[in-house]
PDB file of C-alpha atoms in Angstrom:
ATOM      1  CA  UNK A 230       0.000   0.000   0.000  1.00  0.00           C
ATOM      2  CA  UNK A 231       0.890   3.120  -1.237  1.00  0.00           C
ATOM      3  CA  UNK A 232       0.178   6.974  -0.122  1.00  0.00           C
ATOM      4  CA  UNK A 233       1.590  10.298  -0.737  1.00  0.00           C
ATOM      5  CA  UNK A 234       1.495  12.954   1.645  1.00  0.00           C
ATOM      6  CA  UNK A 235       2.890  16.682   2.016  1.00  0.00           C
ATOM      7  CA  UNK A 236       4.573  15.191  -1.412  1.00  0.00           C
ATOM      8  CA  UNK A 237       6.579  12.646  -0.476  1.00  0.00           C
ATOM      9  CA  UNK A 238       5.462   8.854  -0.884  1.00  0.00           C
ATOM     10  CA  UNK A 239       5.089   6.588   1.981  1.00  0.00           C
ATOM     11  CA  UNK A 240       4.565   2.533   1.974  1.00  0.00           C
ATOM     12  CA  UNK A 241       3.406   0.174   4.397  1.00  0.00           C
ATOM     13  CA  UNK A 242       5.227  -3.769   4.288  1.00  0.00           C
ATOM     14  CA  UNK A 243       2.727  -6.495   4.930  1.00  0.00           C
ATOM     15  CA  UNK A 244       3.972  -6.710   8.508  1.00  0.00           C
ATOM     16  CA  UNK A 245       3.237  -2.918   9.330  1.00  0.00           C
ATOM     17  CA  UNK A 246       6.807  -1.560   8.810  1.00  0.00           C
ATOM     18  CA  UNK A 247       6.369   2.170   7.378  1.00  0.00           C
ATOM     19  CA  UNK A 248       8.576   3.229   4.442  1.00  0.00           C
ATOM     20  CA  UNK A 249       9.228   6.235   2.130  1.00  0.00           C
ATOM     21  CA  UNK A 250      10.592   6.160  -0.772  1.00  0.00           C
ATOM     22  CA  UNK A 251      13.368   9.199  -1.835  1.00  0.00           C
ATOM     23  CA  UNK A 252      12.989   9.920  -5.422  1.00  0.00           C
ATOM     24  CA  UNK A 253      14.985  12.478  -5.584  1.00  0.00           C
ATOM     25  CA  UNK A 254      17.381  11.034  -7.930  1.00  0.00           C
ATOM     26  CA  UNK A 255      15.153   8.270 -10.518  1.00  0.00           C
ATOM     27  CA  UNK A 256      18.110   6.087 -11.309  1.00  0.00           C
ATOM     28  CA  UNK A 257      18.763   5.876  -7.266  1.00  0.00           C
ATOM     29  CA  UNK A 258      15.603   5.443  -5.504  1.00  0.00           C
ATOM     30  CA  UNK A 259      15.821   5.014  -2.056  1.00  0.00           C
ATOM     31  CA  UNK A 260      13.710   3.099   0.675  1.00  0.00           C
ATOM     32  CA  UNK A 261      14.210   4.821   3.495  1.00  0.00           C
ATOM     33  CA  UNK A 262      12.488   2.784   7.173  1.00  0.00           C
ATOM     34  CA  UNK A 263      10.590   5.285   9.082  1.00  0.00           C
ATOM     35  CA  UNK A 264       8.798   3.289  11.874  1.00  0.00           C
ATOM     36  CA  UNK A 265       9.043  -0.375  12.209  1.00  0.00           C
ATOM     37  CA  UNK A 266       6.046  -2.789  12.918  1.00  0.00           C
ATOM     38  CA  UNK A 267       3.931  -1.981  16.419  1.00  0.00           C
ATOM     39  CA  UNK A 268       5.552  -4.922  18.525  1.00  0.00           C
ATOM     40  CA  UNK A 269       1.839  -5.438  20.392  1.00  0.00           C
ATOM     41  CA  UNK A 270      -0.312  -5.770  17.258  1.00  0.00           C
ATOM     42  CA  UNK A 271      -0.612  -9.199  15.887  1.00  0.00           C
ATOM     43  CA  UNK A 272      -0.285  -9.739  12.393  1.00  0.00           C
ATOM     44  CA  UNK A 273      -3.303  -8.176  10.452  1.00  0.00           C
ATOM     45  CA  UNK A 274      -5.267  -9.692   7.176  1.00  0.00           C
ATOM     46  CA  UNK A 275      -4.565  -6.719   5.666  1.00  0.00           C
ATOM     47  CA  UNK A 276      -2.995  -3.110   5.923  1.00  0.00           C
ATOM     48  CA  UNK A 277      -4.055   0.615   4.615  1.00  0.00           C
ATOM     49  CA  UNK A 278      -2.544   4.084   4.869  1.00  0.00           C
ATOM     50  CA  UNK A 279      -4.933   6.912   5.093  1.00  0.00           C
ATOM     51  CA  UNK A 280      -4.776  10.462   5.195  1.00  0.00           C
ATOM     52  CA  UNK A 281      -6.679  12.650   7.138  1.00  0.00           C
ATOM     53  CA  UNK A 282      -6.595  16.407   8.084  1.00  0.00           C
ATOM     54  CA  UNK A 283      -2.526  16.002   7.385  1.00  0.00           C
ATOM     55  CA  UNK A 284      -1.981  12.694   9.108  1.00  0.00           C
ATOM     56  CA  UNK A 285      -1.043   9.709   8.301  1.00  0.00           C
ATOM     57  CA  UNK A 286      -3.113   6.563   9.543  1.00  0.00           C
ATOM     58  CA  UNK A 287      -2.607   2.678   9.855  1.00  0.00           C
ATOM     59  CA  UNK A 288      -5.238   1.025   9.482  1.00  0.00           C
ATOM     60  CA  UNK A 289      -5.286  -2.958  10.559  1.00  0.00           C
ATOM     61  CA  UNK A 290      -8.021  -4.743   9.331  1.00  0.00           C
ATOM     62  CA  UNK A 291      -8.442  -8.650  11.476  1.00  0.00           C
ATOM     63  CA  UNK A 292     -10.747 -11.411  10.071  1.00  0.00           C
ATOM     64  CA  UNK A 293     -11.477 -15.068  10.510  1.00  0.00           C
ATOM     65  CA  UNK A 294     -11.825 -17.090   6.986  1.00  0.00           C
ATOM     66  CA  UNK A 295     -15.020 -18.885   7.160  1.00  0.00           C
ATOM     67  CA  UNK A 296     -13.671 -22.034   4.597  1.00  0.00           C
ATOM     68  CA  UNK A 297     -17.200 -23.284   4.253  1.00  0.00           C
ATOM     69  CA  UNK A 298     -18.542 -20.065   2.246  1.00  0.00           C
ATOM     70  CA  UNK A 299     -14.958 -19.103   0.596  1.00  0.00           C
ATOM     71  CA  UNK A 300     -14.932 -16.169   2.255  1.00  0.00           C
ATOM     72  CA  UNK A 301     -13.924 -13.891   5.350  1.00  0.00           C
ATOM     73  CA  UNK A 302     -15.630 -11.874   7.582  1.00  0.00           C
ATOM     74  CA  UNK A 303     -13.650  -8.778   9.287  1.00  0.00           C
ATOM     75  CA  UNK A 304     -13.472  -9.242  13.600  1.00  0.00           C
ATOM     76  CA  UNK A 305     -12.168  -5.935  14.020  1.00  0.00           C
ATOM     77  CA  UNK A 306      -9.657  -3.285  13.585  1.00  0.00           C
ATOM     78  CA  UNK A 307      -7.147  -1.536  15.163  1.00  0.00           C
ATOM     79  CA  UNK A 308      -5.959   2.284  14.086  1.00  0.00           C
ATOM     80  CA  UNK A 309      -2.835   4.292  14.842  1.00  0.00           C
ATOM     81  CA  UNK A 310      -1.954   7.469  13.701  1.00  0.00           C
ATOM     82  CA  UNK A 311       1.787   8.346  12.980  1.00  0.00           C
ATOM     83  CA  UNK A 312       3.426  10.913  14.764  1.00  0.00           C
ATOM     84  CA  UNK A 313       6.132  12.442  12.569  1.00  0.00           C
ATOM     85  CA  UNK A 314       7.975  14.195  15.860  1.00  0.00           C
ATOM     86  CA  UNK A 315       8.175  10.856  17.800  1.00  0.00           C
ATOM     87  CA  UNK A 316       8.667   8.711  14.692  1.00  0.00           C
ATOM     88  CA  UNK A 317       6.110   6.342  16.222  1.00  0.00           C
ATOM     89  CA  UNK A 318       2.704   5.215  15.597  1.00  0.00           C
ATOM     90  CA  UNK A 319       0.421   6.135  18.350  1.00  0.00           C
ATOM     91  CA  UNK A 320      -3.218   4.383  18.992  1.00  0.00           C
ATOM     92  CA  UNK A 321      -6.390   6.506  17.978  1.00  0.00           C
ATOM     93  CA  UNK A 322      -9.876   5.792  19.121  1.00  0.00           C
ATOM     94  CA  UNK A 323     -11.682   8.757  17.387  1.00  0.00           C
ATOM     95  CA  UNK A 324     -11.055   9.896  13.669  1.00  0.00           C
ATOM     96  CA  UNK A 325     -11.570  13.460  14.458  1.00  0.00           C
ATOM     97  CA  UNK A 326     -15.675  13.509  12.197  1.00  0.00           C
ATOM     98  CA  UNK A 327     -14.053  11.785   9.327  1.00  0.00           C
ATOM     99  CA  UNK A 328     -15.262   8.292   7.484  1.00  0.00           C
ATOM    100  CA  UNK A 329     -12.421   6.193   6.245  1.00  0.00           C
ATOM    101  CA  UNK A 330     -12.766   4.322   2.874  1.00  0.00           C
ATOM    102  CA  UNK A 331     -10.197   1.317   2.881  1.00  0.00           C
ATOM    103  CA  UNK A 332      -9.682  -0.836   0.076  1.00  0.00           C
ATOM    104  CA  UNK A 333      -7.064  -2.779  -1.513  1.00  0.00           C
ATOM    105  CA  UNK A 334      -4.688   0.016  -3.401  1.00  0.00           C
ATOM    106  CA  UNK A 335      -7.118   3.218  -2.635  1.00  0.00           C
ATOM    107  CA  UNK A 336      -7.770   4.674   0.912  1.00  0.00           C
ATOM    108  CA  UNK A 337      -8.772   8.229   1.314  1.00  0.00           C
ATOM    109  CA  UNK A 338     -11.373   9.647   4.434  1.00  0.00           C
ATOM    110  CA  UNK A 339     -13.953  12.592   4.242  1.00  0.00           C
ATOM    111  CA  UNK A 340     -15.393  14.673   6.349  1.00  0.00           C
ATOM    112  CA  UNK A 341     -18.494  12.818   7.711  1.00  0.00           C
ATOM    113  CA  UNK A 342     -20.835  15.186   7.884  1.00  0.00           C
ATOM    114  CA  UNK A 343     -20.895  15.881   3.565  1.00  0.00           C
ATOM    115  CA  UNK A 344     -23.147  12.624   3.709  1.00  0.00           C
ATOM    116  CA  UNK A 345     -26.213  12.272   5.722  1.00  0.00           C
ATOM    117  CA  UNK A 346     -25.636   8.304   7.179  1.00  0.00           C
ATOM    118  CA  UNK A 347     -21.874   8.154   7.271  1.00  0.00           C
ATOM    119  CA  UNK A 348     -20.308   8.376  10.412  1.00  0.00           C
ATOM    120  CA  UNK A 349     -17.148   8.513  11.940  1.00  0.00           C
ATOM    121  CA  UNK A 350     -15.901   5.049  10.778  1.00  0.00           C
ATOM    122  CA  UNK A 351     -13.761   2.434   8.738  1.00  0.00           C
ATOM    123  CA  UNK A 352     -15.848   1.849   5.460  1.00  0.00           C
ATOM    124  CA  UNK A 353     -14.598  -0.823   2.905  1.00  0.00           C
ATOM    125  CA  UNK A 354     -16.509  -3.211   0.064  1.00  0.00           C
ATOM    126  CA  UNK A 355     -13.400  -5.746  -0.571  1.00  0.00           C
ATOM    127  CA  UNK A 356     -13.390  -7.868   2.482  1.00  0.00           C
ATOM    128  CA  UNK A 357     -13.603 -11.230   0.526  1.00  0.00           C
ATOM    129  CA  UNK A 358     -11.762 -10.585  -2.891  1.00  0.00           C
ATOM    130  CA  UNK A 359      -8.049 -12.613  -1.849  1.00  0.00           C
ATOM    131  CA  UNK A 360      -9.774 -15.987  -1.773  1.00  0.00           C
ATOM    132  CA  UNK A 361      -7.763 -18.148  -4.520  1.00  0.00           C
ATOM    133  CA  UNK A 362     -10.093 -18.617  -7.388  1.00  0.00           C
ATOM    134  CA  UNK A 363      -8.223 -21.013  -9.049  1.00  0.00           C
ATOM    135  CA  UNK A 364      -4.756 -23.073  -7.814  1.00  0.00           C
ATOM    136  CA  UNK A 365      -0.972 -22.007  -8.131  1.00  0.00           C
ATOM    137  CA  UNK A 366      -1.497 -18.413  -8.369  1.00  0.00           C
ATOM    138  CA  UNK A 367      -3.462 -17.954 -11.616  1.00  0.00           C
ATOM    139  CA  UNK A 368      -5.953 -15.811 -10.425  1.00  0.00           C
ATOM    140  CA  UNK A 369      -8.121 -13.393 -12.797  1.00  0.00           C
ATOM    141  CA  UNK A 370     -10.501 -11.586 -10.273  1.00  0.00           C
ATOM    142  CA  UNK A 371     -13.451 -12.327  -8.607  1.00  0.00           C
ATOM    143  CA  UNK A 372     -16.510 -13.536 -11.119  1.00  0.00           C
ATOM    144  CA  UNK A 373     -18.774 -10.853 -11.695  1.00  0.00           C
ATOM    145  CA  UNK A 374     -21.494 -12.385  -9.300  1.00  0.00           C
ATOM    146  CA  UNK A 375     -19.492 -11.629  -6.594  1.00  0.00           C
ATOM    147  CA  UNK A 376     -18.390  -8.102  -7.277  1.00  0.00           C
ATOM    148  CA  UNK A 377     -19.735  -6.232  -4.207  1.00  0.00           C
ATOM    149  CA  UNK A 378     -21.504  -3.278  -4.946  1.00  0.00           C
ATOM    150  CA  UNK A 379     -21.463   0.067  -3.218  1.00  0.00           C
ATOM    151  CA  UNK A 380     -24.360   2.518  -3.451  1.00  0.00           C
ATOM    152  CA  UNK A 381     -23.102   6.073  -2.335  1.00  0.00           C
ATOM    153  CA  UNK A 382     -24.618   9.514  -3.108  1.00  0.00           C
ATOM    154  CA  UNK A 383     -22.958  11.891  -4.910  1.00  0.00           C
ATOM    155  CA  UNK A 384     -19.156  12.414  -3.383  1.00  0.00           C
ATOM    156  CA  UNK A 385     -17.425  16.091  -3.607  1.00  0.00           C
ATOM    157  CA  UNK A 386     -14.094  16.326  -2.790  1.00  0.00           C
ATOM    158  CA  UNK A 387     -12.922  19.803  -2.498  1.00  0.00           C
TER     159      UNK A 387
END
Protein backbone atom coordinates (compact mmCIF):
# COMPACT_ATOMS: atom_id res chain seq x y z
CA UNK A 1 0.00 0.00 0.00
CA UNK A 2 0.89 3.12 -1.24
CA UNK A 3 0.18 6.97 -0.12
CA UNK A 4 1.59 10.30 -0.74
CA UNK A 5 1.49 12.95 1.64
CA UNK A 6 2.89 16.68 2.02
CA UNK A 7 4.57 15.19 -1.41
CA UNK A 8 6.58 12.65 -0.48
CA UNK A 9 5.46 8.85 -0.88
CA UNK A 10 5.09 6.59 1.98
CA UNK A 11 4.57 2.53 1.97
CA UNK A 12 3.41 0.17 4.40
CA UNK A 13 5.23 -3.77 4.29
CA UNK A 14 2.73 -6.49 4.93
CA UNK A 15 3.97 -6.71 8.51
CA UNK A 16 3.24 -2.92 9.33
CA UNK A 17 6.81 -1.56 8.81
CA UNK A 18 6.37 2.17 7.38
CA UNK A 19 8.58 3.23 4.44
CA UNK A 20 9.23 6.24 2.13
CA UNK A 21 10.59 6.16 -0.77
CA UNK A 22 13.37 9.20 -1.83
CA UNK A 23 12.99 9.92 -5.42
CA UNK A 24 14.98 12.48 -5.58
CA UNK A 25 17.38 11.03 -7.93
CA UNK A 26 15.15 8.27 -10.52
CA UNK A 27 18.11 6.09 -11.31
CA UNK A 28 18.76 5.88 -7.27
CA UNK A 29 15.60 5.44 -5.50
CA UNK A 30 15.82 5.01 -2.06
CA UNK A 31 13.71 3.10 0.67
CA UNK A 32 14.21 4.82 3.50
CA UNK A 33 12.49 2.78 7.17
CA UNK A 34 10.59 5.29 9.08
CA UNK A 35 8.80 3.29 11.87
CA UNK A 36 9.04 -0.38 12.21
CA UNK A 37 6.05 -2.79 12.92
CA UNK A 38 3.93 -1.98 16.42
CA UNK A 39 5.55 -4.92 18.53
CA UNK A 40 1.84 -5.44 20.39
CA UNK A 41 -0.31 -5.77 17.26
CA UNK A 42 -0.61 -9.20 15.89
CA UNK A 43 -0.28 -9.74 12.39
CA UNK A 44 -3.30 -8.18 10.45
CA UNK A 45 -5.27 -9.69 7.18
CA UNK A 46 -4.57 -6.72 5.67
CA UNK A 47 -3.00 -3.11 5.92
CA UNK A 48 -4.06 0.62 4.61
CA UNK A 49 -2.54 4.08 4.87
CA UNK A 50 -4.93 6.91 5.09
CA UNK A 51 -4.78 10.46 5.19
CA UNK A 52 -6.68 12.65 7.14
CA UNK A 53 -6.59 16.41 8.08
CA UNK A 54 -2.53 16.00 7.38
CA UNK A 55 -1.98 12.69 9.11
CA UNK A 56 -1.04 9.71 8.30
CA UNK A 57 -3.11 6.56 9.54
CA UNK A 58 -2.61 2.68 9.85
CA UNK A 59 -5.24 1.03 9.48
CA UNK A 60 -5.29 -2.96 10.56
CA UNK A 61 -8.02 -4.74 9.33
CA UNK A 62 -8.44 -8.65 11.48
CA UNK A 63 -10.75 -11.41 10.07
CA UNK A 64 -11.48 -15.07 10.51
CA UNK A 65 -11.82 -17.09 6.99
CA UNK A 66 -15.02 -18.89 7.16
CA UNK A 67 -13.67 -22.03 4.60
CA UNK A 68 -17.20 -23.28 4.25
CA UNK A 69 -18.54 -20.07 2.25
CA UNK A 70 -14.96 -19.10 0.60
CA UNK A 71 -14.93 -16.17 2.26
CA UNK A 72 -13.92 -13.89 5.35
CA UNK A 73 -15.63 -11.87 7.58
CA UNK A 74 -13.65 -8.78 9.29
CA UNK A 75 -13.47 -9.24 13.60
CA UNK A 76 -12.17 -5.93 14.02
CA UNK A 77 -9.66 -3.29 13.58
CA UNK A 78 -7.15 -1.54 15.16
CA UNK A 79 -5.96 2.28 14.09
CA UNK A 80 -2.83 4.29 14.84
CA UNK A 81 -1.95 7.47 13.70
CA UNK A 82 1.79 8.35 12.98
CA UNK A 83 3.43 10.91 14.76
CA UNK A 84 6.13 12.44 12.57
CA UNK A 85 7.97 14.20 15.86
CA UNK A 86 8.18 10.86 17.80
CA UNK A 87 8.67 8.71 14.69
CA UNK A 88 6.11 6.34 16.22
CA UNK A 89 2.70 5.22 15.60
CA UNK A 90 0.42 6.14 18.35
CA UNK A 91 -3.22 4.38 18.99
CA UNK A 92 -6.39 6.51 17.98
CA UNK A 93 -9.88 5.79 19.12
CA UNK A 94 -11.68 8.76 17.39
CA UNK A 95 -11.06 9.90 13.67
CA UNK A 96 -11.57 13.46 14.46
CA UNK A 97 -15.67 13.51 12.20
CA UNK A 98 -14.05 11.78 9.33
CA UNK A 99 -15.26 8.29 7.48
CA UNK A 100 -12.42 6.19 6.25
CA UNK A 101 -12.77 4.32 2.87
CA UNK A 102 -10.20 1.32 2.88
CA UNK A 103 -9.68 -0.84 0.08
CA UNK A 104 -7.06 -2.78 -1.51
CA UNK A 105 -4.69 0.02 -3.40
CA UNK A 106 -7.12 3.22 -2.64
CA UNK A 107 -7.77 4.67 0.91
CA UNK A 108 -8.77 8.23 1.31
CA UNK A 109 -11.37 9.65 4.43
CA UNK A 110 -13.95 12.59 4.24
CA UNK A 111 -15.39 14.67 6.35
CA UNK A 112 -18.49 12.82 7.71
CA UNK A 113 -20.84 15.19 7.88
CA UNK A 114 -20.89 15.88 3.56
CA UNK A 115 -23.15 12.62 3.71
CA UNK A 116 -26.21 12.27 5.72
CA UNK A 117 -25.64 8.30 7.18
CA UNK A 118 -21.87 8.15 7.27
CA UNK A 119 -20.31 8.38 10.41
CA UNK A 120 -17.15 8.51 11.94
CA UNK A 121 -15.90 5.05 10.78
CA UNK A 122 -13.76 2.43 8.74
CA UNK A 123 -15.85 1.85 5.46
CA UNK A 124 -14.60 -0.82 2.91
CA UNK A 125 -16.51 -3.21 0.06
CA UNK A 126 -13.40 -5.75 -0.57
CA UNK A 127 -13.39 -7.87 2.48
CA UNK A 128 -13.60 -11.23 0.53
CA UNK A 129 -11.76 -10.59 -2.89
CA UNK A 130 -8.05 -12.61 -1.85
CA UNK A 131 -9.77 -15.99 -1.77
CA UNK A 132 -7.76 -18.15 -4.52
CA UNK A 133 -10.09 -18.62 -7.39
CA UNK A 134 -8.22 -21.01 -9.05
CA UNK A 135 -4.76 -23.07 -7.81
CA UNK A 136 -0.97 -22.01 -8.13
CA UNK A 137 -1.50 -18.41 -8.37
CA UNK A 138 -3.46 -17.95 -11.62
CA UNK A 139 -5.95 -15.81 -10.43
CA UNK A 140 -8.12 -13.39 -12.80
CA UNK A 141 -10.50 -11.59 -10.27
CA UNK A 142 -13.45 -12.33 -8.61
CA UNK A 143 -16.51 -13.54 -11.12
CA UNK A 144 -18.77 -10.85 -11.70
CA UNK A 145 -21.49 -12.38 -9.30
CA UNK A 146 -19.49 -11.63 -6.59
CA UNK A 147 -18.39 -8.10 -7.28
CA UNK A 148 -19.74 -6.23 -4.21
CA UNK A 149 -21.50 -3.28 -4.95
CA UNK A 150 -21.46 0.07 -3.22
CA UNK A 151 -24.36 2.52 -3.45
CA UNK A 152 -23.10 6.07 -2.33
CA UNK A 153 -24.62 9.51 -3.11
CA UNK A 154 -22.96 11.89 -4.91
CA UNK A 155 -19.16 12.41 -3.38
CA UNK A 156 -17.43 16.09 -3.61
CA UNK A 157 -14.09 16.33 -2.79
CA UNK A 158 -12.92 19.80 -2.50
Amino acid sequence: MLHVLNDKVYGVCDEGTLVRFELDDPRLPVVQVIAFHQPDVLEPRKLYLVESLGKLYMVFHYGDLIQSERRHVTTSFLVYMFNFSALAFEGVRDFEGHAFFVGDGNSWSIPASTIPGITNSIYFTDDHWDWPMYPRGAYEGPPPHSLPILVTPPIRLD
